Tab-separated table of C-alpha atoms in Angstrom:
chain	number	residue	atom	x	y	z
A	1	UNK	CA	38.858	29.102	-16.174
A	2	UNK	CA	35.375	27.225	-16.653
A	3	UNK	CA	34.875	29.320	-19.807
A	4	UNK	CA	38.663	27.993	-21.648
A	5	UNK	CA	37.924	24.644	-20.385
A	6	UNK	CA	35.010	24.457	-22.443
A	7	UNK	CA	36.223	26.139	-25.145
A	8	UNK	CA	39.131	24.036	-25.527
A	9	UNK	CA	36.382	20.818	-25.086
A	10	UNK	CA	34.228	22.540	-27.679
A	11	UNK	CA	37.493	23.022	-30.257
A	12	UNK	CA	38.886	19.461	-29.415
A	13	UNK	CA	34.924	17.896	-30.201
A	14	UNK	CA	35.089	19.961	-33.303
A	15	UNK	CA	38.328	19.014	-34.700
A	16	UNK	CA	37.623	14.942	-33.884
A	17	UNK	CA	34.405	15.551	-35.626
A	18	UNK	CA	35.916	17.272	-38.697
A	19	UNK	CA	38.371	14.520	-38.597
A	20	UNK	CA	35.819	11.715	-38.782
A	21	UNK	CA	33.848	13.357	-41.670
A	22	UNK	CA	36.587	13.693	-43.650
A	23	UNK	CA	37.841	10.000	-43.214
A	24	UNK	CA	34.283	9.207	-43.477
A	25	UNK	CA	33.906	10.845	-46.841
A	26	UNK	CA	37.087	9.901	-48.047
A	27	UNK	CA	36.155	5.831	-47.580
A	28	UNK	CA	32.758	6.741	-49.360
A	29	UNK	CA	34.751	8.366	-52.637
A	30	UNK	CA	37.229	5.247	-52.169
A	31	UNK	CA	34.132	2.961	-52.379
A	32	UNK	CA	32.424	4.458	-54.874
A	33	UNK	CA	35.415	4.255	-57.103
A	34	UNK	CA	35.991	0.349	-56.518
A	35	UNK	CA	31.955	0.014	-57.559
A	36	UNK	CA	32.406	1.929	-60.535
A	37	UNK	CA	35.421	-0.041	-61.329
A	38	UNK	CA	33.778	-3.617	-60.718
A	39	UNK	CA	30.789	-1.942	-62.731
A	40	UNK	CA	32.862	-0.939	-65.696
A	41	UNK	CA	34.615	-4.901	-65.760
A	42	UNK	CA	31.221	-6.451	-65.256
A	43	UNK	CA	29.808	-4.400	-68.347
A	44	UNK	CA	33.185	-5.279	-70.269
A	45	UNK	CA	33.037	-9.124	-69.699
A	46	UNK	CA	29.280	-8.718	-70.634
A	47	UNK	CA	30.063	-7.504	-74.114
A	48	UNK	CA	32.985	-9.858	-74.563
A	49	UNK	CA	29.880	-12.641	-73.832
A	50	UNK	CA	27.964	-11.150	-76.384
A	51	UNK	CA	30.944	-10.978	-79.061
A	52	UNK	CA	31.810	-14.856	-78.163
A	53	UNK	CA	28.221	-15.747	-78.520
A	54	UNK	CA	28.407	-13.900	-82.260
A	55	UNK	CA	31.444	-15.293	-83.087
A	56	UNK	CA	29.922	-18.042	-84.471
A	57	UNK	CA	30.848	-21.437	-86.615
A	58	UNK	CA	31.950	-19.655	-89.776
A	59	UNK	CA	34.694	-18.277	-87.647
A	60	UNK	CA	35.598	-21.431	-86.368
A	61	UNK	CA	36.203	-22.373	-89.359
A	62	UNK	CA	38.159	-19.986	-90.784
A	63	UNK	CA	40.207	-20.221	-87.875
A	64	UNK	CA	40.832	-23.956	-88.300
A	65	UNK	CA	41.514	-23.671	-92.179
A	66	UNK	CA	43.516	-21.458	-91.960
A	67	UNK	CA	45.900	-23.378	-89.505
A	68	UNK	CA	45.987	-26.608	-91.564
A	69	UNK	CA	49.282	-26.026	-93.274
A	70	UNK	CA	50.967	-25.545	-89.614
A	71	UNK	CA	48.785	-28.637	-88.500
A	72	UNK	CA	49.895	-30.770	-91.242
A	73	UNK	CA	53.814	-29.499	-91.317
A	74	UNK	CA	53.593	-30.722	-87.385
A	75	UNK	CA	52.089	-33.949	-88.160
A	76	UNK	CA	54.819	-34.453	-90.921
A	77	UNK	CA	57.949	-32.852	-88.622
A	78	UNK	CA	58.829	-36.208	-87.380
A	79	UNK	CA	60.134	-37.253	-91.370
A	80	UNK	CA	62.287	-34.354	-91.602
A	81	UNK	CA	64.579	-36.396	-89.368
A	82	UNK	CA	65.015	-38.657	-92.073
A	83	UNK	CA	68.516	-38.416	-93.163
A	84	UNK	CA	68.418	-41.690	-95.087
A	85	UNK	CA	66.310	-43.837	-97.304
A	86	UNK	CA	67.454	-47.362	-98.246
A	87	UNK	CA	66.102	-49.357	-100.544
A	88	UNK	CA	65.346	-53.231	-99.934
A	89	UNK	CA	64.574	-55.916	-102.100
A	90	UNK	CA	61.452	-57.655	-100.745
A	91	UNK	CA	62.622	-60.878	-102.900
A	92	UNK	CA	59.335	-60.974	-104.747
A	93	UNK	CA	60.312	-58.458	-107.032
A	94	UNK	CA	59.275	-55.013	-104.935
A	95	UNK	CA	61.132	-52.800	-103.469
A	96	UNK	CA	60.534	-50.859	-100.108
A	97	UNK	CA	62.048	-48.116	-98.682
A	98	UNK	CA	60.882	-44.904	-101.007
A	99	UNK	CA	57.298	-46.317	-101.003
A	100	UNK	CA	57.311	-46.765	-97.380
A	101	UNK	CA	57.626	-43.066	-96.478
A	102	UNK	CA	55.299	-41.708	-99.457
A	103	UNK	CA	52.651	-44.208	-96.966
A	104	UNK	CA	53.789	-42.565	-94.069
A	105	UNK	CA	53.314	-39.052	-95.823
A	106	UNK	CA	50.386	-40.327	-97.064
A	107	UNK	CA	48.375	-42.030	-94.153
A	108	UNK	CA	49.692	-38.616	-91.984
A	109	UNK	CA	47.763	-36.582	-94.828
A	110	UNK	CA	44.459	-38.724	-94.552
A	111	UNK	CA	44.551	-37.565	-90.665
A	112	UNK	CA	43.785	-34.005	-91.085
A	113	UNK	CA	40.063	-34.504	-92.376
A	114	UNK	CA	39.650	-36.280	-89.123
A	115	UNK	CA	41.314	-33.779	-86.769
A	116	UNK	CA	39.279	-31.455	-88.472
A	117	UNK	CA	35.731	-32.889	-87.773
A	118	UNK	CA	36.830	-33.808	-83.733
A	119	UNK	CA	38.094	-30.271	-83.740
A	120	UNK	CA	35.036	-28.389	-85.734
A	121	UNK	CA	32.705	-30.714	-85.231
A	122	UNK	CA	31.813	-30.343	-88.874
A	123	UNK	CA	32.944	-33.248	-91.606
A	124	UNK	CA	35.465	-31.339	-94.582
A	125	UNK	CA	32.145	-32.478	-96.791
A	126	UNK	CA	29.523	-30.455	-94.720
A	127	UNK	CA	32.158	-27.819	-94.617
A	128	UNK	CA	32.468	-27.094	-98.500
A	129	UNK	CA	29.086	-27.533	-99.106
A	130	UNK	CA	28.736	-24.617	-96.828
A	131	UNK	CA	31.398	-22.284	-98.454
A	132	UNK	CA	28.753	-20.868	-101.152
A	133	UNK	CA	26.710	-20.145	-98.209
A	134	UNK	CA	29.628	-18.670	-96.184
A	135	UNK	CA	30.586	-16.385	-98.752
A	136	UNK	CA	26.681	-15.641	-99.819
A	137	UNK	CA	26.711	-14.095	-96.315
A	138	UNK	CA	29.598	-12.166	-96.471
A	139	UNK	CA	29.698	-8.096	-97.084
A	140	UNK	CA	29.031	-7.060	-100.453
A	141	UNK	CA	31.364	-4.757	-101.709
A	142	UNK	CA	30.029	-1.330	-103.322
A	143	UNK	CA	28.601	-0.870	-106.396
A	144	UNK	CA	31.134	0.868	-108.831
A	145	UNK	CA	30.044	4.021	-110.155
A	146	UNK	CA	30.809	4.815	-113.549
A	147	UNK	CA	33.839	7.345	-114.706
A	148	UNK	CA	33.252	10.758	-113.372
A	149	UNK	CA	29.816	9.850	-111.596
A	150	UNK	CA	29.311	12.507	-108.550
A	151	UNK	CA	27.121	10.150	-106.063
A	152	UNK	CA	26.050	13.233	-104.504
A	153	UNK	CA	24.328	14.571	-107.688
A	154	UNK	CA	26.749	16.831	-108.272
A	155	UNK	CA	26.547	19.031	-104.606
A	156	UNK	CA	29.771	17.443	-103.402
A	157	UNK	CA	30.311	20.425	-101.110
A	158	UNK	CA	34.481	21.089	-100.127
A	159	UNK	CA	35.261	20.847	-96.598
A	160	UNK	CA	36.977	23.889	-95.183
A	161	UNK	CA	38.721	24.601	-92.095
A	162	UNK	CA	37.262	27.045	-89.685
């Protein structure tokens, strides 16, 4: 009876013991994946950084040029409720009315160079002196060969499926 007792203790130790390991290894692979996982975002959000810190002021400004129109067309949304222009006599010979929105249109329209340089930083005069710069910078597109040039000297080789 000694000899099942123990053998039962003995099974019993085993089976808590092969329980533990495998919980045991099962938190380890659970751990390693969350490290891998914070690894991977860390090494993402590094190269985003590095992207930002390339995107630089040309982009900026391409960005901001191109969204003038929409810029200006908010600025000027207000008018479109217009429905009605009259047309007073001042008594000195003028008339307002007409001329009073074309100064509303027009003072709106001398805004934008200055939302552009608080936005940008950069004055609409800095800006287009840059743009010969800008472009100098720019890819260059490929020379054109002439008609019936081979650019591999003539060893163009035909790609087969194999």
């Amino acid at each position: 009876m000694l000899n099942i007792a123990e053998g039962e203790k003995q099974r019993l130790i085993a089976e808590a013991e092969g329980r533990a390991s495998a919980t045991r290894m099962q938190g380890e692979a659970e751990a390693d994946i969350i490290f891998k996982k914070g690894e991977a975002e860390a090494k993402a959000m590094n190269i985003k950084a590095e992207a930002y810190q390339e995107y630089n002021q040309a982009a900026v400004v391409d960005k901001l040029i191109s969204s003038l129109p929409e810029i200006v067309r908010a600025m000027a949304a207000p008018l479109a409720n217009v429905d009605k222009i009259t047309i007073v006599s001042t008594g000195n010979g003028t008339t307002a009315g007409a001329s009073k929105i074309t100064g509303d249109m027009a003072a709106i329209a001398a805004q934008v160079p200055a939302l552009f340089e608080s936005l940008s930083g950069m004055s609409m005069a800095e800006l287009f002196s840059k743009v010969k710069q800008i472009g100098d910078n720019g890819p260059k597109p490929a020379p054109e060969l002439p008609s019936g040039s081979d650019p591999a000297g003539g060893k163009a080789k035909a790609a087969t499926k194999s």
